[in-house]
Amino acid sequence: MSTLPNPSLHPDPFALLGFEPRPWIDPNALEANFTTRAAAAHPDLASDPESKACAARASAELTESYRTLKKISSRLGLLAASCSNDSPKVATVPEPWGDLLMRSGHCAQQCDRWLTEHTGARTTLEKAMAAAEGHHLLEALNTLREEIDQLEDGLIGELQALDAAWPVYTPSELASLRQRFAFAEKIRFRLQERFLHLAEVLT
Amino acid sequence: MSGPILGIDLGTTNSLVGLVDTGFPVLIPDDEGRRILPSVVHFHPGTAPTVGESAKRARLTHPAEVIGSAKRLMGRRTADGPADSGGWGYQVRPGPDGRWGIDLPHGWTPPETIAAAILRELKRRAEAYLGRDIHRAVITVPAYFHDAQRQATKRAGELAGLTVERILNEPTAAALAYGLSRNQAGRYAVFDLGGGTFDLSILEQKEGVFRVLSTCGDTRLGGDDLDAAITEELQRRVHAELGPEAAIHSRPTLRQNAESLKIDLSQRESVQADFPFLWQGQSWSTTLDRSWLEQEASRVFANIPNLCRRALSDAGVDPADLDDVLLVGGQTRMPWIRTLASELFHQEPNTSVDPDEAVALGATIQAGMLEGSLRGVVLLDVTPLSLGIETFGGLMNVILPRNSTIPCKAGEQFTSAVDSQPGVRIKILQGERELAKDNWELGQFDLPFPPAPRGVPRVGVQFSIDADGILTVLGRDLTTGSEQTLEIRTAVDVDDVQVEAMVSQSVEHALQDMAERQWVEARLGAERAITMTRKALAILGTQVSGPEQADVARLLNAVETALRTRDPRQLKESLRALDEGTKPLADRLMSRLP
């Protein structure tokens, strides 16, 4: 068990954006709070160079805080860092994340190979071959995306459960959830980039 | 500094200027009532340059002295790839500092000088209107402009005697002009296709706050490219009917008329183009159809759907979530572009804003906000490209992801890898590719380490992007707390002599290698074609009849023979035959697709 986060961290992203330091933040509230605060702090509203520079610093801090909180793994990292000194290391990759990480990595590699091989396709037959393989890869990417969507729904559920019991939690639980969110974010980014690239070449 | 601030749309094809007058944004006309100033400059030897319509008219008589579309060259370095005049008659040449510039009779001229001449003309116009000197301006740029392109625009402003108070993104400016007139909450896309650039931005407006959610684009794609395609086609026809010499000599005339033909085809299904006394007293005329132009457009603008999808994906927005799609930029008058936009966003685009004036009006509103004469509006814009540094293995490590709201900052810590390492050289990149070399290199800086065993120095580097989208880098020694602004050296700052040597070396080298490289490329292409054809045969199996198999085998054989004899012409011919002969197989493969 651990104690409440230490509020003296400066600048505290939670405080800057008007939230309690907790695991769950309503995504719409995060967007709304960021927009209002960033607008109010914008350097355009300042008149003299000194206050402009000051406002620029404050705006940049808000954007950085927003990015930290929006990415759930970094939000949980922030909570873990401010709660206890001994952040437990999660040694092994829990299933099904290890498997998904492997498969998405393999799929991404295939996509990259396909992209480099087929951007130079010249004959009509080569293009047809490329299209056939490309469509298979696109399907594989879609399947993986659906899998990750489902798993992430589960993670959100856990996050909300963690929030419901807050501030009581076990550090290992927090660390494990953080790690799985980090996997989800990494895999999603990896798949999305390939998806867009592939769609660009195929259409 | 105080005083009025101008809002300037510095376009590839046309430029406009406005200011807030007694509380209202107005665009300022010239003596003849025209608000649009063609972005064309004529440099006469010995006199001051002329700008606008009169310069444009001199294009045929003085092709080498009349400069248009110079915006295409802004902030571009030779290392970024080749550059051209976009169909104009002047010569583009690398300058002594590794940047692209223009060969004028009085010497090499950077694109900033051209832009500055246009800005000076706009400034003069506004000063005459207001009856006082003006020293400040907001200048718009394509949202997808990178750091050097923004810096070059700022420099052009300074050359024209203007303090640039803000570099504003064009689609954001248009949204501002449109959103303020409508003043209701919502989300919209701005589809901005101008003479030389394309941008797509997704924005959200609520209670006077305009927040850009994402932006994507191409700074080398625009209406100019369609004009060039029309010129090509006309030249091809002249070549066929009047001969090669006529084709070469008539090019400037054809190019001069391409734009107006394109505009006419937005109104009519077909137009007749008449060229009196085109060649040796001979007149010539031809007909262009809209359907032909649309076919060309689908080729030239093929990447636009991808860029739109990217922007939507980054904003996390579905087309159905958009309340409106704004069309901005002269090229969006083309019916084909309007149809494309409506298909991409599943709704009829909004054409209520004047596509030529919206950006300038938005720039003027932003100018009013900065001078304090317009209140209650704030703009939250984003940085279009991810910012990162090169790490081990030549990879790009993203520090500030694209579409981060600006101003923004992010820190990174560095330490030494060996004892007493004096420092580390850091390469800054902008772009979205994984490999460092595929991204645009913004510059490098040296980060000094205090003398210490390896791993002990801890130096933090803060990357900040200001409201203009321009980067500054600050280094801070975390052990002593001392800070210093780090100077970023770009390719432009590299020693002149060194660059000249590099350029001449690479040219010599290129000539030697050319033939060899061409052959290697052709060989690799041919080998891939052979492999792919064999794979296709294996996949199709019994769907390919015996005689067909024999045919393909014969064609493959011919390619292999050509490879052995190292005859490029024979290789090209045999590959063409293979392509032709395997088309039925390709059709069968395509028909198996979902």
PDB file of C-alpha atoms in Angstrom, chain B residues 78 94-99 491-506:
ATOM      1  CA  THR B  78      20.089  21.510 -52.862  1.00  0.00           C
ATOM      2  CA  PRO B  94      22.163  26.337 -56.475  1.00  0.00           C
ATOM      3  CA  GLY B  95      23.645  29.331 -54.705  1.00  0.00           C
ATOM      4  CA  PRO B  96      27.076  29.554 -53.096  1.00  0.00           C
ATOM      5  CA  ASP B  97      25.531  28.507 -49.767  1.00  0.00           C
ATOM      6  CA  GLY B  98      23.794  25.336 -50.899  1.00  0.00           C
ATOM      7  CA  ARG B  99      20.348  26.854 -51.287  1.00  0.00           C
ATOM      8  CA  ALA B 491      23.432  23.390 -44.345  1.00  0.00           C
ATOM      9  CA  VAL B 492      23.069  27.058 -45.275  1.00  0.00           C
ATOM     10  CA  ASP B 493      25.705  28.034 -42.740  1.00  0.00           C
ATOM     11  CA  VAL B 494      28.331  25.627 -44.001  1.00  0.00           C
ATOM     12  CA  ASP B 495      31.454  27.231 -45.417  1.00  0.00           C
ATOM     13  CA  ASP B 496      30.975  28.472 -49.013  1.00  0.00           C
ATOM     14  CA  VAL B 497      34.203  27.015 -50.384  1.00  0.00           C
ATOM     15  CA  GLN B 498      33.430  23.665 -48.866  1.00  0.00           C
ATOM     16  CA  VAL B 499      29.986  23.596 -50.472  1.00  0.00           C
ATOM     17  CA  GLU B 500      31.315  24.628 -53.865  1.00  0.00           C
ATOM     18  CA  ALA B 501      33.836  21.829 -53.653  1.00  0.00           C
ATOM     19  CA  MET B 502      31.099  19.419 -52.633  1.00  0.00           C
ATOM     20  CA  VAL B 503      28.893  20.474 -55.522  1.00  0.00           C
ATOM     21  CA  SER B 504      31.637  20.255 -58.153  1.00  0.00           C
ATOM     22  CA  GLN B 505      32.835  16.910 -56.791  1.00  0.00           C
ATOM     23  CA  SER B 506      29.388  15.464 -56.846  1.00  0.00           C
TER      24      SER B 506
END
